[in-house]
PDB file of C-alpha atoms and ligand atoms in Angstrom:
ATOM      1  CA  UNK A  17     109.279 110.813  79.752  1.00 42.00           C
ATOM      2  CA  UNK A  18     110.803 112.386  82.578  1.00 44.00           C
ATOM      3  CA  UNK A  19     112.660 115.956  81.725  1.00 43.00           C
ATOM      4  CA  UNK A  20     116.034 114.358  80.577  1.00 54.00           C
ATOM      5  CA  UNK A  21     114.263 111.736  78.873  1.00 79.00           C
ATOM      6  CA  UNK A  22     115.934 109.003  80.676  1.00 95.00           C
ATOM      7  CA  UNK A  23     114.395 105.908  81.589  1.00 98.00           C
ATOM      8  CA  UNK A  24     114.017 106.167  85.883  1.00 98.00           C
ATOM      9  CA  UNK A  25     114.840 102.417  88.011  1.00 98.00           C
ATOM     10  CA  UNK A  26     113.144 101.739  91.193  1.00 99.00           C
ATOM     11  CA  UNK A  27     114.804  98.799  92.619  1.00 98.00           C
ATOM     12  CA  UNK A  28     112.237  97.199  94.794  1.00 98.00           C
ATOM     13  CA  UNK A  29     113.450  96.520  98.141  1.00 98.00           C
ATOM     14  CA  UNK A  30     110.874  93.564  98.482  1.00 98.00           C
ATOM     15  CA  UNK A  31     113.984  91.285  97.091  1.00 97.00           C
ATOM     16  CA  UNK A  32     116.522  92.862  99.009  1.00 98.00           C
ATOM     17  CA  UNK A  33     117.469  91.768 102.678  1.00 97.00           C
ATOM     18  CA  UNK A  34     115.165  93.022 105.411  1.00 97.00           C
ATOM     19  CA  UNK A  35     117.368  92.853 108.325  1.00 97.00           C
ATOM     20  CA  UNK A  36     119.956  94.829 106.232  1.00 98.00           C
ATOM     21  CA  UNK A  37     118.214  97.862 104.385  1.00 98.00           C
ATOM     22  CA  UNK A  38     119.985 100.375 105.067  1.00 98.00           C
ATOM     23  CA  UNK A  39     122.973  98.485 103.564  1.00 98.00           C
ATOM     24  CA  UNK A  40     120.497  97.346 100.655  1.00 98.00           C
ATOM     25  CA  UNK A  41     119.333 100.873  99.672  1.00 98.00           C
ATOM     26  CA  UNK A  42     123.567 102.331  99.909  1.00 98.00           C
ATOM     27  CA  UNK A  43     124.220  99.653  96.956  1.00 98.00           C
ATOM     28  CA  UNK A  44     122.064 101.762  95.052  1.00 98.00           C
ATOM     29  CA  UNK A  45     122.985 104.889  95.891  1.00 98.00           C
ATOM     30  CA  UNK A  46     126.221 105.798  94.775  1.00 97.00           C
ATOM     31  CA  UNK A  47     126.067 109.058  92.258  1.00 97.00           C
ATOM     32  CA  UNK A  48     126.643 108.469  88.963  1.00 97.00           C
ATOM     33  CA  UNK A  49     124.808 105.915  86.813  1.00 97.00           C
ATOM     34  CA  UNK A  50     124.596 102.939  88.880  1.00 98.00           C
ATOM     35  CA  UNK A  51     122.266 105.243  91.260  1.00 98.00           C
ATOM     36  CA  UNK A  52     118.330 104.433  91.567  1.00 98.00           C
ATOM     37  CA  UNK A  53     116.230 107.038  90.659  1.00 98.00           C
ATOM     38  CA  UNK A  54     113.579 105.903  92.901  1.00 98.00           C
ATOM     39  CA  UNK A  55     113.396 102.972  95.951  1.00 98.00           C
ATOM     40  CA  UNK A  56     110.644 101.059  95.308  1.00 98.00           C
ATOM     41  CA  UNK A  57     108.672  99.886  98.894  1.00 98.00           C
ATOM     42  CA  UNK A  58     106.116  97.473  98.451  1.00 98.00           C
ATOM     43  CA  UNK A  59     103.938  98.090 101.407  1.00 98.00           C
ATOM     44  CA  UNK A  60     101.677  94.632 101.796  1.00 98.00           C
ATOM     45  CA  UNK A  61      98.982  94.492 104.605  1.00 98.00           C
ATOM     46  CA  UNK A  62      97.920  90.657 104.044  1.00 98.00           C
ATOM     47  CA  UNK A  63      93.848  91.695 103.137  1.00 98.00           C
ATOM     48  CA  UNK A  64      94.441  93.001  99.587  1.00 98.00           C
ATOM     49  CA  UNK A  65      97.254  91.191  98.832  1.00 98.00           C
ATOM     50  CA  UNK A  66      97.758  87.629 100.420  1.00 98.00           C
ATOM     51  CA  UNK A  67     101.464  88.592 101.698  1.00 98.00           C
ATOM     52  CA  UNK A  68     102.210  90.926 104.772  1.00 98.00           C
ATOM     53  CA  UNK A  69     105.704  93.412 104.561  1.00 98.00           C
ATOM     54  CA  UNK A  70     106.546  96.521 106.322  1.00 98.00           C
ATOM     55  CA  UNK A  71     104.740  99.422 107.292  1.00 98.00           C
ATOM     56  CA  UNK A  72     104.935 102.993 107.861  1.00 98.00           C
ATOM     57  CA  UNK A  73     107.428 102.279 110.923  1.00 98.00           C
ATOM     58  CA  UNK A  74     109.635 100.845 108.554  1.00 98.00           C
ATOM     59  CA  UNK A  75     109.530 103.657 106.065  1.00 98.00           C
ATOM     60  CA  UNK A  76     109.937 106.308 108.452  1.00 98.00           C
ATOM     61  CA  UNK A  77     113.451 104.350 109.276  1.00 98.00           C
ATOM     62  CA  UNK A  78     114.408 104.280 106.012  1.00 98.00           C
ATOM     63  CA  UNK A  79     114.005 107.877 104.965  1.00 98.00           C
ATOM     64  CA  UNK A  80     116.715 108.487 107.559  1.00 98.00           C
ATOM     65  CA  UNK A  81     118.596 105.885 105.736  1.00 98.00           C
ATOM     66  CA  UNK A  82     118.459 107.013 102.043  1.00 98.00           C
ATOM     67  CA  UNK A  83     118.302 110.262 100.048  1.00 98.00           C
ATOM     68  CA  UNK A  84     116.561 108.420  97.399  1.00 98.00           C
ATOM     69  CA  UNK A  85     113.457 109.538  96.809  1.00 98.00           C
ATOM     70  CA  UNK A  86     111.077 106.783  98.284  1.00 99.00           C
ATOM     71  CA  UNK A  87     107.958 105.294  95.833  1.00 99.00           C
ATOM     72  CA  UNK A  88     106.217 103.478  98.097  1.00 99.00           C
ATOM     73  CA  UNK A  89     103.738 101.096  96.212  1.00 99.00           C
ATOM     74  CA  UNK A  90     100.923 100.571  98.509  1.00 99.00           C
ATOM     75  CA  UNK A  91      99.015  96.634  98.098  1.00 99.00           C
ATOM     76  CA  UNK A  92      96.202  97.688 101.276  1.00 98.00           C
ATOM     77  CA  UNK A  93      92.966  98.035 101.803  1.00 98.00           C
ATOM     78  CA  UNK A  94      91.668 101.079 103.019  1.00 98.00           C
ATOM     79  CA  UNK A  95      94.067 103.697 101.339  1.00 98.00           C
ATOM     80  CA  UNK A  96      91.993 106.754 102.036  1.00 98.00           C
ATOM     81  CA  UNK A  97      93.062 105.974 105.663  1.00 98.00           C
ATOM     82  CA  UNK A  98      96.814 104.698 105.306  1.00 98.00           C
ATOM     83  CA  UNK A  99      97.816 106.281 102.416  1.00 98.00           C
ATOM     84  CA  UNK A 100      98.661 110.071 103.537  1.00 98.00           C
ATOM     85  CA  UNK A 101     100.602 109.193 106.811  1.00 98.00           C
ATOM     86  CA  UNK A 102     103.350 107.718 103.927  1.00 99.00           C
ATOM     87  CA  UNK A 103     103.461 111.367 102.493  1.00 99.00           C
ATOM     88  CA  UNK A 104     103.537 113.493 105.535  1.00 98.00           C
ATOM     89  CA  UNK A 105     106.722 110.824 106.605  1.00 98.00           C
ATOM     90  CA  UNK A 106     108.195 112.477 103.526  1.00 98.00           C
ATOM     91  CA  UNK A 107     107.857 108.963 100.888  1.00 99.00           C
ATOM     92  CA  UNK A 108     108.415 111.262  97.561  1.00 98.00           C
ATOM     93  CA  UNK A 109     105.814 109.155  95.512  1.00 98.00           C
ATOM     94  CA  UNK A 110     102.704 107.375  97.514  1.00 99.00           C
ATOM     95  CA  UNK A 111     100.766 104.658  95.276  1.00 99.00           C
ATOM     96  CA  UNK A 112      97.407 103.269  95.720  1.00 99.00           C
ATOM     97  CA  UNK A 113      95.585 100.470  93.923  1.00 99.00           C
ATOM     98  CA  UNK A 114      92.385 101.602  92.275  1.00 99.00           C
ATOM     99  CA  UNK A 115      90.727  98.344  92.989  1.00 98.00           C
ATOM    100  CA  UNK A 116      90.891  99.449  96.975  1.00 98.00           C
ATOM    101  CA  UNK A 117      89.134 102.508  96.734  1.00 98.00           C
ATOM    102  CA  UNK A 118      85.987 103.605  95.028  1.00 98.00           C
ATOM    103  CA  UNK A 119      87.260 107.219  94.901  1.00 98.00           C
ATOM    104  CA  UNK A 120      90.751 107.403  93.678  1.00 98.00           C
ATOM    105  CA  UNK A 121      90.572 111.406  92.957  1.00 98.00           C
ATOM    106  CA  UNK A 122      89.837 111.775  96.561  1.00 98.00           C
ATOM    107  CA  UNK A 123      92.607 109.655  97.847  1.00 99.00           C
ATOM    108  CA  UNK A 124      94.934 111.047  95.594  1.00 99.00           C
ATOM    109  CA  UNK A 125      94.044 114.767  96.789  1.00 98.00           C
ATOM    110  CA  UNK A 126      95.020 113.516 100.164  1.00 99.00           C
ATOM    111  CA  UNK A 127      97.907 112.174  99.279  1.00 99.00           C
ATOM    112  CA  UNK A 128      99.074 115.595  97.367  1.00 98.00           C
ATOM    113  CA  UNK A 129      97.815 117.453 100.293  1.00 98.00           C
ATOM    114  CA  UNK A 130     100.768 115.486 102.552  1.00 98.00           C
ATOM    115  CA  UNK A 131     103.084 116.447 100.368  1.00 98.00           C
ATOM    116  CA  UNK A 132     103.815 114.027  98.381  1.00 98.00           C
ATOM    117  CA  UNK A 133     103.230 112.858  94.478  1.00 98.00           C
ATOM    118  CA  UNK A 134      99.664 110.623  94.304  1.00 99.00           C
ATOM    119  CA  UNK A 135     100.325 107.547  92.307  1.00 99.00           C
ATOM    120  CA  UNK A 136      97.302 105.167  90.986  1.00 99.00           C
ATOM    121  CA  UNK A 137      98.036 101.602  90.435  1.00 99.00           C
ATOM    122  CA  UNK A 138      96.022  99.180  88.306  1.00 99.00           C
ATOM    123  CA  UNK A 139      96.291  94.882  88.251  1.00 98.00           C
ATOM    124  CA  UNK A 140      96.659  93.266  85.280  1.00 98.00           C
ATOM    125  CA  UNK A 141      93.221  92.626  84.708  1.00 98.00           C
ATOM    126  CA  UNK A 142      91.836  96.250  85.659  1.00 98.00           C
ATOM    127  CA  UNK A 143      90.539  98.094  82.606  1.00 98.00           C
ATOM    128  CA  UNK A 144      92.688 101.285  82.275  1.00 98.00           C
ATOM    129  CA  UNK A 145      89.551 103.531  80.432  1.00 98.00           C
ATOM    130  CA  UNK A 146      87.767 104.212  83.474  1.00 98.00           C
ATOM    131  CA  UNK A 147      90.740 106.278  85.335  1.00 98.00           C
ATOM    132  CA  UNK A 148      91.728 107.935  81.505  1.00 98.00           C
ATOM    133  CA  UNK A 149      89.431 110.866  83.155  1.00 97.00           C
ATOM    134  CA  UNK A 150      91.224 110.944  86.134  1.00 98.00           C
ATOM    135  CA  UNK A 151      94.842 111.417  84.790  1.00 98.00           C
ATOM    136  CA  UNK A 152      95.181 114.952  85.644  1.00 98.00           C
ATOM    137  CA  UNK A 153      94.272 113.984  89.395  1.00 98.00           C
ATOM    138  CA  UNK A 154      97.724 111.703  89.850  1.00 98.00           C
ATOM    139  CA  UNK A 155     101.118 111.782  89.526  1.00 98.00           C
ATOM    140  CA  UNK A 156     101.980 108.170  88.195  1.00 98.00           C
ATOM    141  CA  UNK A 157     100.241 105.687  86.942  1.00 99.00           C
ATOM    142  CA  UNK A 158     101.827 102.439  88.060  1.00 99.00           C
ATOM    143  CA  UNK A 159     100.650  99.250  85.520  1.00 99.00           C
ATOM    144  CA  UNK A 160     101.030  96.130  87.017  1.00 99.00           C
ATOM    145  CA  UNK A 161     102.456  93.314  85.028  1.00 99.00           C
ATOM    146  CA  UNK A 162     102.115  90.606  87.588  1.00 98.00           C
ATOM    147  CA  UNK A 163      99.284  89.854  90.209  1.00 98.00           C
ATOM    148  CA  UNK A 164     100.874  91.993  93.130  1.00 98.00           C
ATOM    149  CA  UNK A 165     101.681  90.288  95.960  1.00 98.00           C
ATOM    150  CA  UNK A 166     105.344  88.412  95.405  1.00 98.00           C
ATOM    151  CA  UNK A 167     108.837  89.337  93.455  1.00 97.00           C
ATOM    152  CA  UNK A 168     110.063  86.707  90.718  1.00 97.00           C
ATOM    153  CA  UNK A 169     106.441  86.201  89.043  1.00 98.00           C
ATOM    154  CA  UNK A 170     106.773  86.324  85.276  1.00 98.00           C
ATOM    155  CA  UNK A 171     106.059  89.394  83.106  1.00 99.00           C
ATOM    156  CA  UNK A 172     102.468  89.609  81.528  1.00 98.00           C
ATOM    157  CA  UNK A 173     103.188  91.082  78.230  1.00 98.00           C
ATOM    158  CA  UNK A 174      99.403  92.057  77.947  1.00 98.00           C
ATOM    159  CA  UNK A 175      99.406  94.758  79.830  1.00 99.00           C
ATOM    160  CA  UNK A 176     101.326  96.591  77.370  1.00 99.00           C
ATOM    161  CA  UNK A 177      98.130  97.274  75.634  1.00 98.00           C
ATOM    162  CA  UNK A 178      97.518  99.492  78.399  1.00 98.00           C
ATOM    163  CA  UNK A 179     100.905 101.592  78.458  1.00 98.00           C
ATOM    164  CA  UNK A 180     100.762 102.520  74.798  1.00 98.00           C
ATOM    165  CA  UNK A 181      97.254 103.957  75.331  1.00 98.00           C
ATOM    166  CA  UNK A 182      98.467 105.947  78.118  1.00 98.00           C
ATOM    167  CA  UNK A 183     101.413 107.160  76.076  1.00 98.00           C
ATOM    168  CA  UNK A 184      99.411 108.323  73.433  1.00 98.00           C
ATOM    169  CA  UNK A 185      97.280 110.456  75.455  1.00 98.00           C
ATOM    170  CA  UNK A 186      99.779 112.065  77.892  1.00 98.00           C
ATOM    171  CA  UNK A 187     102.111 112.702  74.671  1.00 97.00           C
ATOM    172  CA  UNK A 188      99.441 114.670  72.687  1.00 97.00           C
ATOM    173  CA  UNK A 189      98.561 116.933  75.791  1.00 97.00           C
ATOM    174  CA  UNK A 190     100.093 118.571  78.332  1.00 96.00           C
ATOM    175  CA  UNK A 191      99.647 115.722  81.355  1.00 97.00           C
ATOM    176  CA  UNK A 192     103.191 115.298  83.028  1.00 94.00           C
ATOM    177  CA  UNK A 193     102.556 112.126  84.342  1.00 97.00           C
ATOM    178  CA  UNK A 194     104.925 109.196  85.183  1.00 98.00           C
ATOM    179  CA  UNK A 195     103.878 106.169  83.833  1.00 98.00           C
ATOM    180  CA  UNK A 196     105.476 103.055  85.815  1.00 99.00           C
ATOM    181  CA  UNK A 197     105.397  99.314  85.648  1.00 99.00           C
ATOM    182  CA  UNK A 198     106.421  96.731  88.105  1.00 99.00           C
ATOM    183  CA  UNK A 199     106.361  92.648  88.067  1.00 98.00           C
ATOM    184  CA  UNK A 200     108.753  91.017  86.201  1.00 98.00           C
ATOM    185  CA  UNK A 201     111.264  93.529  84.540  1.00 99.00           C
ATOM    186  CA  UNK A 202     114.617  92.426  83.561  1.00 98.00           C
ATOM    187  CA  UNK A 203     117.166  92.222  80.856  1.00 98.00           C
ATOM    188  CA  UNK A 204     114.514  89.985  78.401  1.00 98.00           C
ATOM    189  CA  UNK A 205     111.598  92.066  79.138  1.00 98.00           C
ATOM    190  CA  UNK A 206     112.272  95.622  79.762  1.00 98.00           C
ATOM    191  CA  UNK A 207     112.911  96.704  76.340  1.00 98.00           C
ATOM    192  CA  UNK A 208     109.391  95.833  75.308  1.00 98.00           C
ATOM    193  CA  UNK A 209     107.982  98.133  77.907  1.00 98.00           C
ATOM    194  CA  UNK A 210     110.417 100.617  76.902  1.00 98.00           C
ATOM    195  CA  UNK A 211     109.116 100.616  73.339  1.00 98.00           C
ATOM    196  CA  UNK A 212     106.029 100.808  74.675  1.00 98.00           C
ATOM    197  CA  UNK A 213     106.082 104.033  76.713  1.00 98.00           C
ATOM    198  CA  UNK A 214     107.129 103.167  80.021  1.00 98.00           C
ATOM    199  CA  UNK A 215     108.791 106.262  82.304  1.00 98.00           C
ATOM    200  CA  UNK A 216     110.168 103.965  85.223  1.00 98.00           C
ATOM    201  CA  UNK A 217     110.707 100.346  85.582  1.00 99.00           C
ATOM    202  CA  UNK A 218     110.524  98.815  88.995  1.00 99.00           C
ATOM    203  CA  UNK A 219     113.022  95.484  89.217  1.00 98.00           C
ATOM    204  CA  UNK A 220     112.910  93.368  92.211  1.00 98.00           C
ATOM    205  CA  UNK A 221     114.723  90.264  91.723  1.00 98.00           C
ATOM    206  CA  UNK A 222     116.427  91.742  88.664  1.00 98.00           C
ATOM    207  CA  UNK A 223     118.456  94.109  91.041  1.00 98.00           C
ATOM    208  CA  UNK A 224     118.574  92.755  94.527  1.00 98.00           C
ATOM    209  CA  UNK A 225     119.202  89.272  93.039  1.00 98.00           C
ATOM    210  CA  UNK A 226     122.053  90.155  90.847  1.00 98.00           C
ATOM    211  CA  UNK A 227     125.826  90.307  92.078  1.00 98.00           C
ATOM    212  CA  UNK A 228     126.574  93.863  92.024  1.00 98.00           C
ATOM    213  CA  UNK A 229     122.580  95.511  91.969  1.00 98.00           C
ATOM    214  CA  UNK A 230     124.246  99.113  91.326  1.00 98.00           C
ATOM    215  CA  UNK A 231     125.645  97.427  87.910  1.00 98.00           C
ATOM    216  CA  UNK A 232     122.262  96.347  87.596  1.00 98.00           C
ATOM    217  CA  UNK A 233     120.781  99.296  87.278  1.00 98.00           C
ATOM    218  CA  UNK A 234     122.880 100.911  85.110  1.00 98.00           C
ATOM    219  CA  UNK A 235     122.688  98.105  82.851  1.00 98.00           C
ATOM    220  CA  UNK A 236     118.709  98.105  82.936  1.00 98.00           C
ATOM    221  CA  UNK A 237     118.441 102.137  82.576  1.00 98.00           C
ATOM    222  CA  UNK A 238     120.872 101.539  79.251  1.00 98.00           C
ATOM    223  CA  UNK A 239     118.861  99.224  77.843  1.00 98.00           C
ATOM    224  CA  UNK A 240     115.613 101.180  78.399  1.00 98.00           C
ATOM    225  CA  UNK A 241     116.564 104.011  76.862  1.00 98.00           C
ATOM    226  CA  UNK A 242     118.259 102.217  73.798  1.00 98.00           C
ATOM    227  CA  UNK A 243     115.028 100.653  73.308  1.00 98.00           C
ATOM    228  CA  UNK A 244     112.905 103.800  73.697  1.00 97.00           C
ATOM    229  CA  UNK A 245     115.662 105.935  71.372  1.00 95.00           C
ATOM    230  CA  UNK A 246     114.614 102.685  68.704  1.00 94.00           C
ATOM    231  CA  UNK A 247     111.210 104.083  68.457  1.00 92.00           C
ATOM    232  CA  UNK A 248     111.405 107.357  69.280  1.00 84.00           C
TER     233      UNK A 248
HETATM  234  C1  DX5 B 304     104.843  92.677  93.522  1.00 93.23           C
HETATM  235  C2  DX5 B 304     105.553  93.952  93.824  1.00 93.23           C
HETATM  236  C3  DX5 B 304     106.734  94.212  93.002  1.00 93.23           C
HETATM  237  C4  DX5 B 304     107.851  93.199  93.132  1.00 93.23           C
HETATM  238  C5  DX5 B 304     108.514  93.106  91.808  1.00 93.23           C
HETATM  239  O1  DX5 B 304     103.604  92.695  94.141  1.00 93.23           O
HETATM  240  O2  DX5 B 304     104.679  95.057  93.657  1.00 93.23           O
HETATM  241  O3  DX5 B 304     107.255  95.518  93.243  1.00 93.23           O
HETATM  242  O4  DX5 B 304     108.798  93.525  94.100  1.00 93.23           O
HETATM  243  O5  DX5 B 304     109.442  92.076  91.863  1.00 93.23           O
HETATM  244  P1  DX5 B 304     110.092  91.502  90.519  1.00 93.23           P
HETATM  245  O6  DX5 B 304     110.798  92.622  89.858  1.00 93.23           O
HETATM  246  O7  DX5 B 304     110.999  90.441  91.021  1.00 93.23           O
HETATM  247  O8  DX5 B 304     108.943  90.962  89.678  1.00 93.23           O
HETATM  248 ZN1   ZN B 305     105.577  97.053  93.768  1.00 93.23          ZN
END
């Protein structure tokens, strides 16, 4: 877990307005405990994923717009190329897919070179055990729990498997990294990934489509870490 043991939010903007996000990212980022820890960018380029979003002109506009630390979630081909122009913009957290790449340490050196933190994502249906060597080489390891590509899709409780391994590992060394998960967290699912060992829970719909998405949250980061103080 992170160093105050809280469970981090990353409201993804992909279920927020585009034509207002500078608006969109302010409802979230108000101090106290409605505040995001990160903003969640799903970058989509329309070859890996069958759904095109924003791009690094996009992100560059909203670091002027927000002082919350951007994780921008990269669904692209070719991430060796596009990934470190996200870092040297100053996105805090730059995530890759594993299934885009055929050498993941390399991108991820890249990515720390740029300045920023190197995430590794993996689909559903990606084995976790052959990036278990690789930990030390990435920041966060983002598990997917729906096909990327869209916001609303259901949660695919399965891929739990692959958080408590992770868990396990980084809590019986000394690895410090953030494990994430993104696709379908809200109020009825995020508890089980807290009890499973998640760090930070990316909600899309669960945020942006509620009333007030700062009260969102706040309610999701209290219900994370009464889950995870269950089984701790
Ligand atoms: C899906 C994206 C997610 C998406 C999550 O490909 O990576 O970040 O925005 O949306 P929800 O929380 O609605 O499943
Ligand atoms: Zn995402």
């Amino acid at each position: 877990m992170t160093d105050a043991n809280t469970p981090m939010i990353a409201p993804s903007i992909l279920s927020a307005d585009f034509a207002n996000l500078a608006a969109e990212s302010a409802a979230v980022a108000h101090p106290g405990d409605t505040r995001a820890d990160w903003l969640h960018v799903d970058v989509m380029d329309a070859h890996f994923v069958p759904n095109l979003t924003l791009g690094l002109p996009v992100v560059e506009s909203l670091l002027k717009a927000t002082d919350i630390p951007l994780d921008c979630h990269l669904m692209i081909d070719d991430p060796k190329r596009w990934a470190p122009p996200y870092a040297e913009a100053g996105a805090y957290n730059v995530t890759f897919h594993a299934e885009a790449t055929d050498d993941p340490v390399d991108v991820a050196r890249d990515i720390r070179a740029a300045g920023g933190k190197a995430g590794l994502a993996i689909k559903p249906n990606t084995p976790l055990e052959p990036y278990l060597e690789i930990l030390r080489d990435i920041d966060t390891l983002l598990v997917m729990s729906v096909e990327p590509g869209f916001g609303g899709q259901k949660f695919i409780a399965e891929v739990l498997e692959k958080v408590r391994i992770v868990r396990t590992i980084i809590d019986s060394s000394d690895l410090r990294l953030l494990v994430e998960i993104d696709g379908g967290i809200n109020a009825d699912t995020i508890e089980q990934a807290a009890e499973a060992g998640v760090d930070c829970f990316v909600a899309g719909s669960a945020v942006y489509g509620a009333e007030d998405p700062g009260k969102a949250v706040a309610a999701l980061r209290e219900q994370a870490a009464a889950a995870r103080a269950r089984v701790d």
